[in-house]
Every structure is written in C-alpha cells, then in structure tokens.
PDB file of C-alpha atoms and ligand atoms in Angstrom:
ATOM      1  CA  MET T 168      17.758 -50.429  17.926  1.00 69.00           C
ATOM      2  CA  ASN T 169      19.976 -49.488  20.843  1.00 79.00           C
ATOM      3  CA  ASP T 170      21.196 -53.097  21.124  1.00 92.00           C
ATOM      4  CA  ARG T 171      23.118 -52.472  17.886  1.00 97.00           C
ATOM      5  CA  ILE T 172      24.844 -49.427  19.400  1.00 97.00           C
ATOM      6  CA  GLU T 173      27.400 -49.849  22.191  1.00 97.00           C
ATOM      7  CA  VAL T 174      29.348 -47.273  24.157  1.00 97.00           C
ATOM      8  CA  ALA T 175      32.966 -48.276  24.797  1.00 97.00           C
ATOM      9  CA  LEU T 176      35.639 -46.492  26.787  1.00 97.00           C
ATOM     10  CA  GLY T 177      39.234 -46.672  25.579  1.00 97.00           C
ATOM     11  CA  ASP T 178      41.585 -46.576  22.626  1.00 98.00           C
ATOM     12  CA  ILE T 179      39.881 -47.118  19.263  1.00 98.00           C
ATOM     13  CA  THR T 180      43.095 -48.482  17.706  1.00 98.00           C
ATOM     14  CA  LYS T 181      42.833 -51.613  19.878  1.00 98.00           C
ATOM     15  CA  LEU T 182      39.424 -52.695  18.584  1.00 98.00           C
ATOM     16  CA  ALA T 183      39.170 -55.794  16.411  1.00 98.00           C
ATOM     17  CA  VAL T 184      36.199 -54.599  14.369  1.00 98.00           C
ATOM     18  CA  ASP T 185      35.700 -54.608  10.600  1.00 98.00           C
ATOM     19  CA  ALA T 186      36.315 -50.846  10.425  1.00 99.00           C
ATOM     20  CA  ILE T 187      37.372 -48.017  12.684  1.00 99.00           C
ATOM     21  CA  VAL T 188      36.522 -44.466  11.708  1.00 99.00           C
ATOM     22  CA  ASN T 189      39.221 -41.808  11.734  1.00 98.00           C
ATOM     23  CA  ALA T 190      38.490 -38.149  12.523  1.00 98.00           C
ATOM     24  CA  ALA T 191      40.860 -37.002   9.794  1.00 98.00           C
ATOM     25  CA  SER T 192      41.942 -33.649   8.412  1.00 97.00           C
ATOM     26  CA  PRO T 193      41.022 -32.722   4.801  1.00 98.00           C
ATOM     27  CA  SER T 194      44.516 -33.565   3.517  1.00 98.00           C
ATOM     28  CA  LEU T 195      44.233 -37.116   4.952  1.00 98.00           C
ATOM     29  CA  LEU T 196      47.937 -36.792   5.612  1.00 95.00           C
ATOM     30  CA  GLY T 197      47.870 -37.199   9.357  1.00 81.00           C
ATOM     31  CA  GLY T 198      47.492 -35.023  12.405  1.00 87.00           C
ATOM     32  CA  GLY T 199      47.213 -35.306  16.164  1.00 94.00           C
ATOM     33  CA  GLY T 200      44.517 -36.835  18.358  1.00 97.00           C
ATOM     34  CA  VAL T 201      42.832 -39.987  17.164  1.00 98.00           C
ATOM     35  CA  ASP T 202      44.302 -39.548  13.665  1.00 98.00           C
ATOM     36  CA  GLY T 203      47.852 -39.611  15.047  1.00 98.00           C
ATOM     37  CA  ALA T 204      47.069 -42.673  17.162  1.00 98.00           C
ATOM     38  CA  ILE T 205      45.566 -44.534  14.172  1.00 98.00           C
ATOM     39  CA  HIS T 206      48.552 -43.784  11.927  1.00 98.00           C
ATOM     40  CA  ARG T 207      51.037 -44.811  14.643  1.00 98.00           C
ATOM     41  CA  ALA T 208      49.249 -48.108  15.203  1.00 98.00           C
ATOM     42  CA  ALA T 209      48.636 -48.857  11.504  1.00 98.00           C
ATOM     43  CA  GLY T 210      52.208 -48.137  10.396  1.00 97.00           C
ATOM     44  CA  PRO T 211      53.580 -46.256   7.355  1.00 97.00           C
ATOM     45  CA  CYS T 212      51.585 -48.167   4.702  1.00 98.00           C
ATOM     46  CA  LEU T 213      48.462 -46.283   5.805  1.00 98.00           C
ATOM     47  CA  ILE T 214      49.881 -42.842   5.015  1.00 97.00           C
ATOM     48  CA  GLU T 215      51.095 -44.228   1.678  1.00 97.00           C
ATOM     49  CA  GLU T 216      47.566 -45.283   0.742  1.00 98.00           C
ATOM     50  CA  CYS T 217      46.154 -41.973   2.021  1.00 98.00           C
ATOM     51  CA  ARG T 218      48.563 -40.020  -0.188  1.00 97.00           C
ATOM     52  CA  GLY T 219      46.949 -41.616  -3.215  1.00 98.00           C
ATOM     53  CA  LEU T 220      43.451 -40.478  -2.224  1.00 98.00           C
ATOM     54  CA  GLY T 221      44.019 -36.765  -2.803  1.00 96.00           C
ATOM     55  CA  GLY T 222      42.266 -35.538   0.340  1.00 98.00           C
ATOM     56  CA  CYS T 223      38.660 -35.552   1.545  1.00 98.00           C
ATOM     57  CA  PRO T 224      36.304 -32.551   1.897  1.00 98.00           C
ATOM     58  CA  PRO T 225      34.470 -32.030   5.215  1.00 98.00           C
ATOM     59  CA  GLY T 226      31.391 -34.239   5.495  1.00 98.00           C
ATOM     60  CA  GLU T 227      32.719 -36.888   3.093  1.00 98.00           C
ATOM     61  CA  ALA T 228      34.532 -40.170   3.810  1.00 98.00           C
ATOM     62  CA  ARG T 229      37.196 -42.408   2.237  1.00 98.00           C
ATOM     63  CA  ILE T 230      38.151 -46.020   2.954  1.00 98.00           C
ATOM     64  CA  THR T 231      41.600 -47.640   3.258  1.00 98.00           C
ATOM     65  CA  GLY T 232      43.089 -50.835   4.621  1.00 98.00           C
ATOM     66  CA  GLY T 233      43.853 -51.170   8.316  1.00 98.00           C
ATOM     67  CA  TYR T 234      47.422 -52.511   7.906  1.00 98.00           C
ATOM     68  CA  GLY T 235      48.938 -53.002  11.392  1.00 98.00           C
ATOM     69  CA  LEU T 236      45.600 -52.364  13.129  1.00 98.00           C
ATOM     70  CA  PRO T 237      43.359 -55.172  14.364  1.00 98.00           C
ATOM     71  CA  ALA T 238      40.617 -53.506  12.258  1.00 98.00           C
ATOM     72  CA  LYS T 239      40.423 -54.577   8.591  1.00 98.00           C
ATOM     73  CA  PHE T 240      39.553 -51.107   7.296  1.00 98.00           C
ATOM     74  CA  VAL T 241      39.884 -47.469   8.268  1.00 98.00           C
ATOM     75  CA  ILE T 242      37.115 -45.106   7.175  1.00 99.00           C
ATOM     76  CA  HIS T 243      38.514 -41.580   7.150  1.00 98.00           C
ATOM     77  CA  THR T 244      35.996 -38.802   7.545  1.00 98.00           C
ATOM     78  CA  VAL T 245      36.417 -35.083   8.061  1.00 98.00           C
ATOM     79  CA  GLY T 246      34.183 -33.342  10.566  1.00 98.00           C
ATOM     80  CA  PRO T 247      33.501 -29.614  10.823  1.00 98.00           C
ATOM     81  CA  ILE T 248      35.623 -27.178  12.799  1.00 98.00           C
ATOM     82  CA  TRP T 249      33.432 -25.591  15.493  1.00 98.00           C
ATOM     83  CA  HIS T 250      32.840 -21.891  14.837  1.00 98.00           C
ATOM     84  CA  GLY T 251      30.096 -21.283  17.411  1.00 98.00           C
ATOM     85  CA  GLY T 252      27.343 -23.489  15.976  1.00 98.00           C
ATOM     86  CA  ARG T 253      25.751 -21.165  13.408  1.00 97.00           C
ATOM     87  CA  HIS T 254      27.903 -22.074  10.451  1.00 98.00           C
ATOM     88  CA  GLY T 255      26.363 -25.381   9.425  1.00 98.00           C
ATOM     89  CA  GLU T 256      28.438 -27.376  11.915  1.00 98.00           C
ATOM     90  CA  ASP T 257      25.570 -29.668  13.002  1.00 98.00           C
ATOM     91  CA  GLU T 258      24.636 -30.623   9.451  1.00 98.00           C
ATOM     92  CA  LEU T 259      28.249 -31.212   8.443  1.00 98.00           C
ATOM     93  CA  LEU T 260      28.873 -33.438  11.448  1.00 98.00           C
ATOM     94  CA  ALA T 261      25.713 -35.412  10.668  1.00 98.00           C
ATOM     95  CA  LYS T 262      26.897 -35.772   7.075  1.00 98.00           C
ATOM     96  CA  ALA T 263      30.292 -37.118   8.221  1.00 99.00           C
ATOM     97  CA  TYR T 264      28.489 -39.884  10.153  1.00 98.00           C
ATOM     98  CA  ARG T 265      26.162 -40.644   7.228  1.00 98.00           C
ATOM     99  CA  SER T 266      29.011 -40.769   4.687  1.00 98.00           C
ATOM    100  CA  SER T 267      31.000 -43.123   6.909  1.00 98.00           C
ATOM    101  CA  LEU T 268      28.049 -45.456   7.428  1.00 98.00           C
ATOM    102  CA  LEU T 269      27.253 -45.465   3.718  1.00 98.00           C
ATOM    103  CA  LEU T 270      30.840 -46.465   2.863  1.00 98.00           C
ATOM    104  CA  ALA T 271      30.661 -49.158   5.529  1.00 98.00           C
ATOM    105  CA  GLU T 272      27.461 -50.529   3.979  1.00 98.00           C
ATOM    106  CA  GLU T 273      28.968 -50.481   0.478  1.00 97.00           C
ATOM    107  CA  ASN T 274      31.943 -52.487   1.748  1.00 98.00           C
ATOM    108  CA  GLY T 275      29.930 -55.125   3.598  1.00 97.00           C
ATOM    109  CA  ILE T 276      31.183 -53.981   6.988  1.00 98.00           C
ATOM    110  CA  LYS T 277      29.325 -55.531   9.919  1.00 98.00           C
ATOM    111  CA  THR T 278      31.091 -53.974  12.904  1.00 98.00           C
ATOM    112  CA  ILE T 279      32.287 -50.372  13.021  1.00 98.00           C
ATOM    113  CA  ALA T 280      33.713 -48.101  15.721  1.00 99.00           C
ATOM    114  CA  PHE T 281      33.477 -44.296  15.766  1.00 99.00           C
ATOM    115  CA  PRO T 282      35.522 -41.827  17.805  1.00 98.00           C
ATOM    116  CA  ALA T 283      33.824 -38.568  18.818  1.00 98.00           C
ATOM    117  CA  ILE T 284      34.343 -36.852  15.459  1.00 98.00           C
ATOM    118  CA  SER T 285      35.113 -33.102  15.762  1.00 98.00           C
ATOM    119  CA  ALA T 286      34.895 -33.187  19.577  1.00 98.00           C
ATOM    120  CA  GLY T 287      38.656 -32.906  20.124  1.00 97.00           C
ATOM    121  CA  ALA T 288      40.929 -30.399  18.383  1.00 97.00           C
ATOM    122  CA  TYR T 289      38.025 -29.245  16.161  1.00 98.00           C
ATOM    123  CA  GLY T 290      36.216 -27.987  19.287  1.00 98.00           C
ATOM    124  CA  PHE T 291      32.658 -29.318  18.770  1.00 98.00           C
ATOM    125  CA  PRO T 292      30.887 -29.473  22.177  1.00 98.00           C
ATOM    126  CA  MET T 293      30.785 -33.123  23.289  1.00 98.00           C
ATOM    127  CA  GLU T 294      27.166 -33.169  24.438  1.00 97.00           C
ATOM    128  CA  ARG T 295      25.870 -31.716  21.188  1.00 98.00           C
ATOM    129  CA  ALA T 296      28.171 -33.971  19.143  1.00 98.00           C
ATOM    130  CA  SER T 297      26.983 -37.099  20.952  1.00 98.00           C
ATOM    131  CA  LYS T 298      23.301 -36.308  20.218  1.00 98.00           C
ATOM    132  CA  ILE T 299      24.069 -35.849  16.522  1.00 98.00           C
ATOM    133  CA  ALA T 300      26.117 -39.063  16.426  1.00 98.00           C
ATOM    134  CA  VAL T 301      23.394 -41.137  18.077  1.00 97.00           C
ATOM    135  CA  GLY T 302      20.642 -39.570  15.949  1.00 97.00           C
ATOM    136  CA  GLU T 303      22.414 -40.257  12.652  1.00 98.00           C
ATOM    137  CA  ILE T 304      23.498 -43.764  13.585  1.00 98.00           C
ATOM    138  CA  ARG T 305      20.005 -44.723  14.744  1.00 97.00           C
ATOM    139  CA  SER T 306      18.272 -43.456  11.645  1.00 96.00           C
ATOM    140  CA  PHE T 307      20.837 -45.200   9.436  1.00 98.00           C
ATOM    141  CA  LEU T 308      20.477 -48.524  11.265  1.00 97.00           C
ATOM    142  CA  GLU T 309      16.692 -48.332  10.943  1.00 96.00           C
ATOM    143  CA  LYS T 310      17.106 -48.604   7.181  1.00 95.00           C
ATOM    144  CA  ASN T 311      20.157 -50.885   7.096  1.00 94.00           C
ATOM    145  CA  ALA T 312      20.362 -54.526   8.110  1.00 93.00           C
ATOM    146  CA  THR T 313      23.990 -55.328   7.229  1.00 94.00           C
ATOM    147  CA  ILE T 314      25.680 -53.377  10.018  1.00 98.00           C
ATOM    148  CA  GLU T 315      25.372 -55.472  13.169  1.00 97.00           C
ATOM    149  CA  LYS T 316      27.177 -53.343  15.709  1.00 98.00           C
ATOM    150  CA  VAL T 317      28.291 -49.725  16.016  1.00 98.00           C
ATOM    151  CA  PHE T 318      30.694 -48.865  18.825  1.00 98.00           C
ATOM    152  CA  LEU T 319      30.830 -45.296  20.109  1.00 98.00           C
ATOM    153  CA  VAL T 320      34.339 -45.078  21.476  1.00 98.00           C
ATOM    154  CA  CYS T 321      35.020 -42.497  24.168  1.00 96.00           C
ATOM    155  CA  PHE T 322      38.332 -41.372  25.446  1.00 95.00           C
ATOM    156  CA  SER T 323      36.965 -39.870  28.671  1.00 95.00           C
ATOM    157  CA  GLU T 324      34.324 -40.523  31.296  1.00 96.00           C
ATOM    158  CA  GLU T 325      32.712 -37.226  30.279  1.00 95.00           C
ATOM    159  CA  ALA T 326      32.270 -38.452  26.730  1.00 96.00           C
ATOM    160  CA  ARG T 327      30.876 -41.746  27.963  1.00 97.00           C
ATOM    161  CA  GLY T 328      28.300 -39.902  30.070  1.00 97.00           C
ATOM    162  CA  CYS T 329      27.232 -37.809  27.073  1.00 97.00           C
ATOM    163  CA  TYR T 330      26.771 -40.856  24.844  1.00 97.00           C
ATOM    164  CA  ARG T 331      24.808 -42.710  27.506  1.00 96.00           C
ATOM    165  CA  GLU T 332      22.467 -39.768  27.938  1.00 96.00           C
ATOM    166  CA  ALA T 333      22.061 -39.370  24.188  1.00 96.00           C
ATOM    167  CA  LEU T 334      21.202 -43.063  23.853  1.00 95.00           C
ATOM    168  CA  GLU T 335      18.698 -42.955  26.692  1.00 93.00           C
ATOM    169  CA  GLY T 336      17.078 -39.876  25.186  1.00 82.00           C
ATOM    170  CA  ALA T 337      16.784 -41.683  21.873  1.00 58.00           C
ATOM    171  CA  ILE T 338      14.911 -44.778  23.112  1.00 50.00           C
TER     172      ILE T 338
HETATM  173  P1  LIG F 300      38.887 -33.701  15.714  1.00 68.16           P
HETATM  174  O1  LIG F 300      40.008 -32.943  15.068  1.00 68.16           O
HETATM  175  O2  LIG F 300      37.876 -34.227  14.714  1.00 68.16           O
HETATM  176  O3  LIG F 300      38.256 -32.931  16.834  1.00 68.16           O
HETATM  177  P2  LIG F 300      40.471 -35.323  17.582  1.00 68.16           P
HETATM  178  O4  LIG F 300      41.312 -36.506  17.251  1.00 68.16           O
HETATM  179  O5  LIG F 300      41.175 -34.100  18.087  1.00 68.16           O
HETATM  180  O6  LIG F 300      39.573 -35.029  16.281  1.00 68.16           O
HETATM  181  O7  LIG F 300      39.406 -35.741  18.669  1.00 68.16           O
HETATM  182  C1  LIG F 300      38.258 -36.494  18.413  1.00 68.16           C
HETATM  183  C2  LIG F 300      37.906 -37.326  19.625  1.00 68.16           C
HETATM  184  O8  LIG F 300      38.725 -38.493  19.657  1.00 68.16           O
HETATM  185  C3  LIG F 300      38.145 -36.626  20.967  1.00 68.16           C
HETATM  186  O9  LIG F 300      36.988 -36.847  21.792  1.00 68.16           O
HETATM  187  C4  LIG F 300      39.359 -37.342  21.546  1.00 68.16           C
HETATM  188  O10 LIG F 300      39.321 -37.384  22.962  1.00 68.16           O
HETATM  189  C5  LIG F 300      39.198 -38.732  20.972  1.00 68.16           C
HETATM  190  N1  LIG F 300      40.402 -39.570  20.867  1.00 68.16           N
HETATM  191  C6  LIG F 300      41.701 -39.194  20.790  1.00 68.16           C
HETATM  192  N2  LIG F 300      42.504 -40.281  20.687  1.00 68.16           N
HETATM  193  C7  LIG F 300      41.683 -41.378  20.704  1.00 68.16           C
HETATM  194  C8  LIG F 300      41.880 -42.796  20.640  1.00 68.16           C
HETATM  195  N3  LIG F 300      43.096 -43.325  20.531  1.00 68.16           N
HETATM  196  N4  LIG F 300      40.783 -43.597  20.694  1.00 68.16           N
HETATM  197  C9  LIG F 300      39.549 -43.087  20.784  1.00 68.16           C
HETATM  198  N5  LIG F 300      39.284 -41.766  20.842  1.00 68.16           N
HETATM  199  C10 LIG F 300      40.335 -40.931  20.801  1.00 68.16           C
END
C-alpha cells in the first residue's frame, strides 16, 4: 500500500499530477498559504470558476480546472480550524481527505497531491495531522484501484519527518 503513497518536499504548484488539492477557505475565494500560491500559479480564471461554486463547507470538497498549473484539476477542500482538539477537528480533517479522494475517484484521477491540510494558518498540529492524512489515504486506497499515486507534499523538513513517521507506523 505504501508504494502508492509518496512523500515529496517542495511547492505543490509545480507538480504535474492529475490533481492538486487546495487547503481552501469556505468562501473558495482565495487566501494565503497554499491557497494563495495555487491561485497565483493558476491565474485569474481559477478564481472566476471558484466564484461560481458558491463556497464549500468544512469537510467537503469541490473540483475545478487547473488553468495555468501543470496539474489538470484542483480539488478544493476545507479543513477544520484547530480549537484544541476536542471540537471534532480530527473527524473533520479525516472527512476533508475522504471527500477529496472521492471526488478524485469520480473524475478518473490517477495521480493526486495533497498539502498538509489545516496544518498552516488553521493551526492543526502537524504530527497529528500527518497521522490522520496517512490513515485516511491508506484506507481509501485499500478499496480503490483507480488512484495510482498519492503525493504528500511538505513545505518543511519537519512536515516531511512527520509524514515519514506516520507512514512507517502504518505499515
Ligand atoms: P490551512 O489554512 O488549511 O492551515 P495553509 O495554506 O495555511 O492552510 O497551510 C497548509 C500547509 O500547506 C502548511 O503545512 C503549509 O506549510 C503548506 N504550504 C504552504 N504553501 C505551500 C506550497 N506552495 N506547496 C505545498 N505546501 C504549501
């Protein structure tokens, strides 16, 4: 199973995969972090398409074109804001991964790259987030044969270490 999951360090907007996932805000109208980077790289057509979607509640996902990105699609999902861990944050983060993977499956996507959803401005602890990400992705791939490769994209060495540990723990 772990041969279908790969940890990659760097900028998700550079990846030539079928879909990159965006850690979006509920308005889908742009923000900072990975969302800002994706919109800058995709160009203004992306925000135009997002305007027509009417937002996205936390835990759900929406798909758009990739426009100026090397990726064909962007899957926008909204993770939970961290409020200490006793407000359903784990379940909502897991749901954001599941919703994104389900949309990918429905759209025949074979290669997909995730940033560390909620682990930036939304404050979710990276180690806990990486375990949830790996757990959800593994259990989805066990039941799905169409997705060939999932990249876990990290923006720091710390994040890479967390993902590696989570993957080793999941063997
Ligand atoms: P959220 O609001 O869901 O926390 P952020 O964009 O603030 O989303 O952060 C999510 C994660 O994405 C963080 O770990 C951050 O370091 C990472 N990140 C930011 N820019 C990029 C990028 N260009 N490529 C990959 N990861 C990125």
